[in-house]
PDB file of C-alpha atoms in Angstrom:
ATOM      1  CA  UNK A 947     -38.998 -92.557-124.124  1.00 77.00           C
ATOM      2  CA  UNK A 948     -39.064 -94.872-127.150  1.00 83.00           C
ATOM      3  CA  UNK A 949     -41.110 -92.304-129.097  1.00 89.00           C
ATOM      4  CA  UNK A 950     -38.644 -89.556-128.186  1.00 89.00           C
ATOM      5  CA  UNK A 951     -35.677 -91.661-129.257  1.00 90.00           C
ATOM      6  CA  UNK A 952     -37.411 -92.393-132.552  1.00 93.00           C
ATOM      7  CA  UNK A 953     -38.117 -88.691-133.035  1.00 92.00           C
ATOM      8  CA  UNK A 954     -34.450 -88.013-132.300  1.00 92.00           C
ATOM      9  CA  UNK A 955     -33.583 -90.055-135.410  1.00 92.00           C
ATOM     10  CA  UNK A 956     -36.476 -89.101-137.703  1.00 94.00           C
ATOM     11  CA  UNK A 957     -36.247 -85.323-137.215  1.00 94.00           C
ATOM     12  CA  UNK A 958     -32.604 -84.957-138.416  1.00 94.00           C
ATOM     13  CA  UNK A 959     -33.360 -87.233-141.376  1.00 95.00           C
ATOM     14  CA  UNK A 960     -36.373 -85.053-142.225  1.00 95.00           C
ATOM     15  CA  UNK A 961     -34.271 -81.882-142.101  1.00 95.00           C
ATOM     16  CA  UNK A 962     -31.537 -83.363-144.287  1.00 95.00           C
ATOM     17  CA  UNK A 963     -34.097 -84.575-146.841  1.00 96.00           C
ATOM     18  CA  UNK A 964     -35.707 -81.122-147.033  1.00 96.00           C
ATOM     19  CA  UNK A 965     -32.255 -79.564-147.433  1.00 96.00           C
ATOM     20  CA  UNK A 966     -31.367 -81.989-150.240  1.00 97.00           C
ATOM     21  CA  UNK A 967     -34.660 -81.380-152.081  1.00 97.00           C
ATOM     22  CA  UNK A 968     -34.216 -77.624-151.741  1.00 97.00           C
ATOM     23  CA  UNK A 969     -30.669 -77.799-153.087  1.00 96.00           C
ATOM     24  CA  UNK A 970     -31.735 -79.898-156.093  1.00 96.00           C
ATOM     25  CA  UNK A 971     -34.638 -77.578-156.940  1.00 96.00           C
ATOM     26  CA  UNK A 972     -32.469 -74.490-156.667  1.00 95.00           C
ATOM     27  CA  UNK A 973     -29.499 -75.791-158.689  1.00 94.00           C
ATOM     28  CA  UNK A 974     -31.318 -77.781-161.355  1.00 94.00           C
ATOM     29  CA  UNK A 975     -34.699 -76.024-161.683  1.00 94.00           C
ATOM     30  CA  UNK A 976     -34.939 -72.456-160.343  1.00 93.00           C
ATOM     31  CA  UNK A 977     -31.506 -71.065-161.234  1.00 90.00           C
ATOM     32  CA  UNK A 978     -31.384 -72.550-164.790  1.00 89.00           C
ATOM     33  CA  UNK A 979     -34.827 -71.054-165.487  1.00 87.00           C
ATOM     34  CA  UNK A 980     -33.476 -67.593-164.635  1.00 83.00           C
ATOM     35  CA  UNK A 981     -30.817 -67.851-167.363  1.00 77.00           C
ATOM     36  CA  UNK A 982     -33.578 -67.848-169.979  1.00 70.00           C
ATOM     37  CA  UNK A 983     -34.247 -64.139-169.440  1.00 63.00           C
ATOM     38  CA  UNK A 984     -32.547 -62.403-172.395  1.00 62.00           C
ATOM     39  CA  UNK A 985     -32.939 -58.909-170.940  1.00 60.00           C
ATOM     40  CA  UNK A 986     -30.243 -59.368-168.274  1.00 57.00           C
ATOM     41  CA  UNK A 987     -26.477 -59.230-168.638  1.00 59.00           C
ATOM     42  CA  UNK A 988     -24.582 -62.472-167.938  1.00 61.00           C
ATOM     43  CA  UNK A 989     -22.477 -60.910-165.171  1.00 58.00           C
ATOM     44  CA  UNK A 990     -25.366 -59.489-163.137  1.00 64.00           C
ATOM     45  CA  UNK A 991     -28.056 -61.951-164.111  1.00 75.00           C
ATOM     46  CA  UNK A 992     -30.627 -62.920-161.449  1.00 78.00           C
ATOM     47  CA  UNK A 993     -29.460 -66.521-161.786  1.00 84.00           C
ATOM     48  CA  UNK A 994     -25.928 -65.747-160.573  1.00 87.00           C
ATOM     49  CA  UNK A 995     -27.135 -63.440-157.804  1.00 88.00           C
ATOM     50  CA  UNK A 996     -29.712 -65.938-156.537  1.00 90.00           C
ATOM     51  CA  UNK A 997     -27.218 -68.775-156.840  1.00 92.00           C
ATOM     52  CA  UNK A 998     -24.521 -66.967-154.870  1.00 93.00           C
ATOM     53  CA  UNK A 999     -27.017 -65.886-152.192  1.00 95.00           C
ATOM     54  CA  UNK A1000     -28.476 -69.371-151.860  1.00 96.00           C
ATOM     55  CA  UNK A1001     -25.047 -71.004-151.552  1.00 96.00           C
ATOM     56  CA  UNK A1002     -23.997 -68.468-148.909  1.00 96.00           C
ATOM     57  CA  UNK A1003     -27.150 -69.003-146.833  1.00 96.00           C
ATOM     58  CA  UNK A1004     -27.055 -72.779-147.235  1.00 96.00           C
ATOM     59  CA  UNK A1005     -23.370 -73.029-146.301  1.00 96.00           C
ATOM     60  CA  UNK A1006     -23.968 -71.061-143.103  1.00 96.00           C
ATOM     61  CA  UNK A1007     -27.119 -73.004-142.211  1.00 96.00           C
ATOM     62  CA  UNK A1008     -25.538 -76.430-142.738  1.00 96.00           C
ATOM     63  CA  UNK A1009     -22.201 -75.332-141.263  1.00 95.00           C
ATOM     64  CA  UNK A1010     -23.792 -74.173-138.031  1.00 95.00           C
ATOM     65  CA  UNK A1011     -25.972 -77.305-138.034  1.00 96.00           C
ATOM     66  CA  UNK A1012     -22.832 -79.447-138.013  1.00 94.00           C
ATOM     67  CA  UNK A1013     -21.249 -77.290-135.290  1.00 93.00           C
ATOM     68  CA  UNK A1014     -24.335 -77.657-133.090  1.00 93.00           C
ATOM     69  CA  UNK A1015     -23.871 -81.427-133.277  1.00 91.00           C
ATOM     70  CA  UNK A1016     -20.084 -81.318-132.852  1.00 88.00           C
ATOM     71  CA  UNK A1017     -20.172 -78.959-129.861  1.00 83.00           C
ATOM     72  CA  UNK A1018     -21.829 -81.546-127.657  1.00 72.00           C
ATOM     73  CA  UNK A1019     -22.778 -80.841-124.041  1.00 65.00           C
ATOM     74  CA  UNK A1020     -20.047 -81.333-121.477  1.00 61.00           C
ATOM     75  CA  UNK A1021     -19.536 -85.001-120.736  1.00 51.00           C
ATOM     76  CA  UNK A1022     -19.908 -84.869-116.963  1.00 49.00           C
ATOM     77  CA  UNK A1023     -22.107 -87.941-116.765  1.00 47.00           C
ATOM     78  CA  UNK A1024     -19.363 -89.970-115.048  1.00 44.00           C
ATOM     79  CA  UNK A1025     -19.352 -87.577-112.102  1.00 48.00           C
ATOM     80  CA  UNK A1026     -23.084 -88.022-111.719  1.00 46.00           C
ATOM     81  CA  UNK A1027     -23.123 -91.787-112.043  1.00 47.00           C
ATOM     82  CA  UNK A1028     -20.343 -92.456-109.530  1.00 49.00           C
ATOM     83  CA  UNK A1029     -21.931 -90.083-107.014  1.00 50.00           C
ATOM     84  CA  UNK A1030     -19.038 -87.605-106.882  1.00 50.00           C
ATOM     85  CA  UNK A1031     -21.334 -84.841-108.102  1.00 51.00           C
ATOM     86  CA  UNK A1032     -24.877 -84.472-106.871  1.00 49.00           C
ATOM     87  CA  UNK A1033     -27.592 -82.549-108.737  1.00 46.00           C
ATOM     88  CA  UNK A1034     -27.692 -79.980-105.951  1.00 41.00           C
ATOM     89  CA  UNK A1035     -24.002 -79.190-106.323  1.00 43.00           C
ATOM     90  CA  UNK A1036     -24.220 -78.546-110.048  1.00 49.00           C
ATOM     91  CA  UNK A1037     -23.965 -75.094-111.546  1.00 57.00           C
ATOM     92  CA  UNK A1038     -27.252 -73.217-112.057  1.00 58.00           C
ATOM     93  CA  UNK A1039     -29.111 -74.391-115.136  1.00 66.00           C
ATOM     94  CA  UNK A1040     -27.250 -77.733-115.292  1.00 78.00           C
ATOM     95  CA  UNK A1041     -29.419 -80.555-116.580  1.00 81.00           C
ATOM     96  CA  UNK A1042     -28.918 -84.244-117.298  1.00 82.00           C
ATOM     97  CA  UNK A1043     -30.578 -85.327-120.563  1.00 84.00           C
ATOM     98  CA  UNK A1044     -31.570 -88.982-120.747  1.00 83.00           C
ATOM     99  CA  UNK A1045     -31.687 -88.871-124.554  1.00 85.00           C
ATOM    100  CA  UNK A1046     -28.114 -87.560-124.851  1.00 82.00           C
ATOM    101  CA  UNK A1047     -26.888 -89.337-121.685  1.00 79.00           C
ATOM    102  CA  UNK A1048     -24.875 -86.214-120.959  1.00 79.00           C
ATOM    103  CA  UNK A1049     -24.975 -83.182-118.714  1.00 81.00           C
ATOM    104  CA  UNK A1050     -25.520 -79.781-120.273  1.00 82.00           C
ATOM    105  CA  UNK A1051     -24.171 -76.624-118.691  1.00 83.00           C
ATOM    106  CA  UNK A1052     -26.688 -73.794-118.947  1.00 85.00           C
ATOM    107  CA  UNK A1053     -29.196 -76.154-120.494  1.00 88.00           C
ATOM    108  CA  UNK A1054     -31.803 -74.563-122.774  1.00 92.00           C
ATOM    109  CA  UNK A1055     -33.634 -77.445-124.473  1.00 92.00           C
ATOM    110  CA  UNK A1056     -33.150 -80.660-126.407  1.00 92.00           C
ATOM    111  CA  UNK A1057     -33.347 -80.057-130.170  1.00 93.00           C
ATOM    112  CA  UNK A1058     -34.699 -83.102-131.995  1.00 93.00           C
ATOM    113  CA  UNK A1059     -33.755 -81.716-135.411  1.00 93.00           C
ATOM    114  CA  UNK A1060     -30.084 -81.844-134.415  1.00 92.00           C
ATOM    115  CA  UNK A1061     -30.412 -84.796-132.042  1.00 90.00           C
ATOM    116  CA  UNK A1062     -28.475 -82.832-129.427  1.00 91.00           C
ATOM    117  CA  UNK A1063     -28.997 -80.651-126.386  1.00 91.00           C
ATOM    118  CA  UNK A1064     -28.585 -76.892-126.697  1.00 92.00           C
ATOM    119  CA  UNK A1065     -26.527 -75.253-123.973  1.00 89.00           C
ATOM    120  CA  UNK A1066     -23.545 -73.040-123.276  1.00 85.00           C
ATOM    121  CA  UNK A1067     -21.266 -74.712-125.843  1.00 86.00           C
ATOM    122  CA  UNK A1068     -23.523 -74.556-128.902  1.00 90.00           C
ATOM    123  CA  UNK A1069     -26.163 -71.884-128.260  1.00 92.00           C
ATOM    124  CA  UNK A1070     -24.540 -69.354-130.607  1.00 92.00           C
ATOM    125  CA  UNK A1071     -24.320 -71.932-133.424  1.00 93.00           C
ATOM    126  CA  UNK A1072     -27.934 -72.961-132.838  1.00 95.00           C
ATOM    127  CA  UNK A1073     -29.142 -69.370-133.190  1.00 95.00           C
ATOM    128  CA  UNK A1074     -27.094 -68.925-136.358  1.00 95.00           C
ATOM    129  CA  UNK A1075     -28.554 -72.183-137.671  1.00 96.00           C
ATOM    130  CA  UNK A1076     -32.114 -70.932-137.092  1.00 97.00           C
ATOM    131  CA  UNK A1077     -31.322 -67.529-138.610  1.00 96.00           C
ATOM    132  CA  UNK A1078     -29.747 -68.823-141.813  1.00 97.00           C
ATOM    133  CA  UNK A1079     -32.324 -71.603-142.209  1.00 97.00           C
ATOM    134  CA  UNK A1080     -35.121 -69.024-142.148  1.00 97.00           C
ATOM    135  CA  UNK A1081     -33.254 -66.823-144.654  1.00 97.00           C
ATOM    136  CA  UNK A1082     -32.551 -69.803-146.946  1.00 97.00           C
ATOM    137  CA  UNK A1083     -36.240 -70.740-146.847  1.00 97.00           C
ATOM    138  CA  UNK A1084     -37.204 -67.152-147.683  1.00 96.00           C
ATOM    139  CA  UNK A1085     -34.789 -67.080-150.634  1.00 96.00           C
ATOM    140  CA  UNK A1086     -36.097 -70.434-151.873  1.00 96.00           C
ATOM    141  CA  UNK A1087     -39.652 -69.150-151.515  1.00 96.00           C
ATOM    142  CA  UNK A1088     -38.889 -66.097-153.667  1.00 94.00           C
ATOM    143  CA  UNK A1089     -37.084 -68.182-156.301  1.00 94.00           C
ATOM    144  CA  UNK A1090     -39.885 -70.752-156.323  1.00 95.00           C
ATOM    145  CA  UNK A1091     -42.565 -68.099-156.741  1.00 94.00           C
ATOM    146  CA  UNK A1092     -40.623 -66.604-159.660  1.00 91.00           C
ATOM    147  CA  UNK A1093     -40.432 -70.063-161.268  1.00 93.00           C
ATOM    148  CA  UNK A1094     -44.150 -70.754-160.792  1.00 94.00           C
ATOM    149  CA  UNK A1095     -45.023 -67.277-162.036  1.00 92.00           C
ATOM    150  CA  UNK A1096     -43.083 -67.859-165.270  1.00 90.00           C
ATOM    151  CA  UNK A1097     -44.217 -71.461-165.733  1.00 91.00           C
ATOM    152  CA  UNK A1098     -47.925 -70.939-165.090  1.00 90.00           C
ATOM    153  CA  UNK A1099     -48.003 -67.357-166.445  1.00 89.00           C
ATOM    154  CA  UNK A1100     -49.498 -65.960-163.261  1.00 87.00           C
ATOM    155  CA  UNK A1101     -48.758 -62.903-161.125  1.00 88.00           C
ATOM    156  CA  UNK A1102     -48.251 -62.666-157.364  1.00 88.00           C
ATOM    157  CA  UNK A1103     -48.789 -58.886-157.259  1.00 84.00           C
ATOM    158  CA  UNK A1104     -51.997 -59.548-155.339  1.00 86.00           C
ATOM    159  CA  UNK A1105     -51.204 -61.086-151.904  1.00 79.00           C
ATOM    160  CA  UNK A1106     -54.340 -63.213-152.165  1.00 86.00           C
ATOM    161  CA  UNK A1107     -52.826 -64.962-155.190  1.00 89.00           C
ATOM    162  CA  UNK A1108     -50.416 -66.891-152.969  1.00 91.00           C
ATOM    163  CA  UNK A1109     -53.105 -67.753-150.416  1.00 89.00           C
ATOM    164  CA  UNK A1110     -55.389 -69.172-153.094  1.00 91.00           C
ATOM    165  CA  UNK A1111     -52.589 -70.872-155.033  1.00 93.00           C
ATOM    166  CA  UNK A1112     -52.730 -74.173-153.154  1.00 93.00           C
ATOM    167  CA  UNK A1113     -56.489 -74.889-153.400  1.00 93.00           C
ATOM    168  CA  UNK A1114     -56.566 -73.902-157.082  1.00 92.00           C
ATOM    169  CA  UNK A1115     -53.479 -76.014-157.781  1.00 94.00           C
ATOM    170  CA  UNK A1116     -54.965 -79.074-156.080  1.00 94.00           C
ATOM    171  CA  UNK A1117     -58.131 -78.869-158.179  1.00 93.00           C
ATOM    172  CA  UNK A1118     -56.096 -78.378-161.371  1.00 93.00           C
ATOM    173  CA  UNK A1119     -53.766 -81.248-160.470  1.00 94.00           C
ATOM    174  CA  UNK A1120     -56.594 -83.767-160.041  1.00 93.00           C
ATOM    175  CA  UNK A1121     -58.228 -82.532-163.245  1.00 92.00           C
ATOM    176  CA  UNK A1122     -54.976 -83.160-165.147  1.00 90.00           C
ATOM    177  CA  UNK A1123     -54.270 -79.501-165.963  1.00 91.00           C
ATOM    178  CA  UNK A1124     -51.191 -79.309-163.698  1.00 92.00           C
ATOM    179  CA  UNK A1125     -48.061 -81.424-163.896  1.00 93.00           C
ATOM    180  CA  UNK A1126     -46.894 -83.382-160.842  1.00 94.00           C
ATOM    181  CA  UNK A1127     -43.533 -81.550-160.861  1.00 94.00           C
ATOM    182  CA  UNK A1128     -45.287 -78.170-160.747  1.00 94.00           C
ATOM    183  CA  UNK A1129     -47.567 -79.380-157.950  1.00 96.00           C
ATOM    184  CA  UNK A1130     -44.532 -80.560-156.005  1.00 97.00           C
ATOM    185  CA  UNK A1131     -42.891 -77.123-156.288  1.00 97.00           C
ATOM    186  CA  UNK A1132     -46.103 -75.448-155.078  1.00 96.00           C
ATOM    187  CA  UNK A1133     -46.214 -77.728-152.031  1.00 97.00           C
ATOM    188  CA  UNK A1134     -42.576 -76.889-151.327  1.00 97.00           C
ATOM    189  CA  UNK A1135     -43.435 -73.173-151.372  1.00 97.00           C
ATOM    190  CA  UNK A1136     -45.764 -73.586-148.415  1.00 97.00           C
ATOM    191  CA  UNK A1137     -43.299 -75.871-146.656  1.00 97.00           C
ATOM    192  CA  UNK A1138     -40.536 -73.256-147.012  1.00 97.00           C
ATOM    193  CA  UNK A1139     -42.899 -70.592-145.708  1.00 96.00           C
ATOM    194  CA  UNK A1140     -43.783 -72.652-142.640  1.00 96.00           C
ATOM    195  CA  UNK A1141     -40.208 -73.663-141.820  1.00 96.00           C
ATOM    196  CA  UNK A1142     -38.922 -70.132-142.412  1.00 97.00           C
ATOM    197  CA  UNK A1143     -41.498 -68.529-140.120  1.00 97.00           C
ATOM    198  CA  UNK A1144     -40.953 -71.170-137.423  1.00 96.00           C
ATOM    199  CA  UNK A1145     -37.168 -70.752-137.459  1.00 96.00           C
ATOM    200  CA  UNK A1146     -37.412 -66.951-137.481  1.00 97.00           C
ATOM    201  CA  UNK A1147     -39.808 -66.965-134.525  1.00 96.00           C
ATOM    202  CA  UNK A1148     -37.642 -69.413-132.602  1.00 94.00           C
ATOM    203  CA  UNK A1149     -34.540 -67.322-133.298  1.00 96.00           C
ATOM    204  CA  UNK A1150     -36.211 -64.143-132.015  1.00 96.00           C
ATOM    205  CA  UNK A1151     -37.461 -65.972-128.918  1.00 95.00           C
ATOM    206  CA  UNK A1152     -33.984 -67.310-128.132  1.00 95.00           C
ATOM    207  CA  UNK A1153     -32.430 -63.855-128.567  1.00 95.00           C
ATOM    208  CA  UNK A1154     -34.971 -62.380-126.167  1.00 95.00           C
ATOM    209  CA  UNK A1155     -34.127 -64.999-123.551  1.00 94.00           C
ATOM    210  CA  UNK A1156     -30.397 -64.365-123.996  1.00 93.00           C
ATOM    211  CA  UNK A1157     -30.845 -60.624-123.519  1.00 93.00           C
ATOM    212  CA  UNK A1158     -32.676 -61.385-120.274  1.00 92.00           C
ATOM    213  CA  UNK A1159     -29.958 -63.833-119.209  1.00 91.00           C
ATOM    214  CA  UNK A1160     -32.378 -66.759-119.172  1.00 91.00           C
ATOM    215  CA  UNK A1161     -32.784 -70.140-120.809  1.00 91.00           C
ATOM    216  CA  UNK A1162     -35.958 -71.996-121.723  1.00 91.00           C
ATOM    217  CA  UNK A1163     -35.138 -74.605-119.068  1.00 89.00           C
ATOM    218  CA  UNK A1164     -34.872 -71.934-116.374  1.00 89.00           C
ATOM    219  CA  UNK A1165     -38.142 -70.325-117.452  1.00 90.00           C
ATOM    220  CA  UNK A1166     -39.906 -73.687-117.511  1.00 88.00           C
ATOM    221  CA  UNK A1167     -38.614 -74.602-114.036  1.00 85.00           C
ATOM    222  CA  UNK A1168     -39.251 -71.137-112.601  1.00 86.00           C
ATOM    223  CA  UNK A1169     -35.596 -70.581-111.700  1.00 84.00           C
ATOM    224  CA  UNK A1170     -34.453 -67.113-110.680  1.00 80.00           C
ATOM    225  CA  UNK A1171     -31.488 -65.622-112.534  1.00 82.00           C
ATOM    226  CA  UNK A1172     -29.070 -62.944-111.404  1.00 81.00           C
ATOM    227  CA  UNK A1173     -29.731 -59.607-113.088  1.00 85.00           C
ATOM    228  CA  UNK A1174     -26.903 -58.640-115.446  1.00 87.00           C
ATOM    229  CA  UNK A1175     -26.450 -56.013-118.177  1.00 90.00           C
ATOM    230  CA  UNK A1176     -27.863 -57.216-121.468  1.00 89.00           C
ATOM    231  CA  UNK A1177     -24.534 -56.579-123.210  1.00 89.00           C
ATOM    232  CA  UNK A1178     -22.812 -59.044-120.874  1.00 89.00           C
ATOM    233  CA  UNK A1179     -25.486 -61.644-121.586  1.00 91.00           C
ATOM    234  CA  UNK A1180     -25.018 -61.268-125.334  1.00 90.00           C
ATOM    235  CA  UNK A1181     -21.217 -61.374-125.089  1.00 88.00           C
ATOM    236  CA  UNK A1182     -21.373 -64.560-123.023  1.00 87.00           C
ATOM    237  CA  UNK A1183     -23.169 -66.347-125.882  1.00 89.00           C
ATOM    238  CA  UNK A1184     -21.782 -64.672-129.007  1.00 89.00           C
ATOM    239  CA  UNK A1185     -18.311 -63.675-127.795  1.00 82.00           C
ATOM    240  CA  UNK A1186     -16.188 -60.767-128.951  1.00 78.00           C
ATOM    241  CA  UNK A1187     -15.871 -62.101-132.510  1.00 75.00           C
ATOM    242  CA  UNK A1188     -19.625 -62.149-133.056  1.00 81.00           C
ATOM    243  CA  UNK A1189     -19.356 -60.475-136.477  1.00 83.00           C
ATOM    244  CA  UNK A1190     -17.242 -63.346-137.803  1.00 84.00           C
ATOM    245  CA  UNK A1191     -19.927 -65.766-136.692  1.00 84.00           C
ATOM    246  CA  UNK A1192     -22.488 -63.909-138.799  1.00 86.00           C
ATOM    247  CA  UNK A1193     -20.447 -64.395-141.953  1.00 87.00           C
ATOM    248  CA  UNK A1194     -19.025 -67.921-141.656  1.00 89.00           C
ATOM    249  CA  UNK A1195     -19.683 -70.912-139.367  1.00 90.00           C
ATOM    250  CA  UNK A1196     -17.071 -70.816-136.612  1.00 87.00           C
ATOM    251  CA  UNK A1197     -16.600 -72.642-133.345  1.00 80.00           C
ATOM    252  CA  UNK A1198     -18.352 -71.193-130.347  1.00 67.00           C
ATOM    253  CA  UNK A1199     -16.334 -69.276-127.767  1.00 54.00           C
ATOM    254  CA  UNK A1200     -15.845 -70.675-124.286  1.00 50.00           C
ATOM    255  CA  UNK A1201     -18.620 -69.662-121.967  1.00 45.00           C
ATOM    256  CA  UNK A1202     -18.171 -68.181-118.535  1.00 44.00           C
ATOM    257  CA  UNK A1203     -19.109 -71.575-117.073  1.00 43.00           C
ATOM    258  CA  UNK A1204     -16.045 -73.144-118.689  1.00 45.00           C
ATOM    259  CA  UNK A1205     -13.820 -70.327-117.471  1.00 46.00           C
ATOM    260  CA  UNK A1206     -15.163 -70.692-113.941  1.00 44.00           C
ATOM    261  CA  UNK A1207     -14.498 -74.415-114.079  1.00 44.00           C
ATOM    262  CA  UNK A1208     -10.893 -73.897-115.193  1.00 41.00           C
ATOM    263  CA  UNK A1209     -10.303 -71.427-112.356  1.00 42.00           C
TER     264      UNK A1209
END
């Protein structure tokens, strides 16, 4: 438990550090280097387009990250501790997390990178966070490759060029032919690739579970779920204003569990 609590603190700090490094590289290194191209017009220069796209993706990723933390699981722990609510009487998929010390309705999993449980109140924001994080990593990867291509005068037209970039760069770095700043950017390229692929895969996996009306907790425990139309399952998580949630970070809609509780 001590290791998990430590991971619950280290993982968010790691994510925020990566986000800060990415922002600094984009604003102070990648985008200024794009302004040096004299063949582009100032209005439609790649620097402005990349800058606007990066800010849009970053704002949505960080905005949904904050909303995942703010939309905490329902605080029903008092009912459990005083014995007024037993685990058997809880709604299906309800789970008490010892790390959060709270009860999550329609519990999916505990996310260490947000330090919070993912359930009915923040599932939509968590999926948007994964989606925009993967897109921001992809955009940073493209901008970083363009910077390295111009700095080292190399081409990535051959896919093998990216795969062999790291071993060649390491040998050049230790021989003194490569600057430490350039080596750092190359390492960040592979980090962005790994984080982007992981977030994209996790996002697709979560969407598949939502379409089926399941959660990771239910699959892990072998719980049976009532068959429902996939449209109803999607609407329960994303709500009727799902398009607005794709464009800007907004609060999650009330789930059917909350409506049942109010009734």
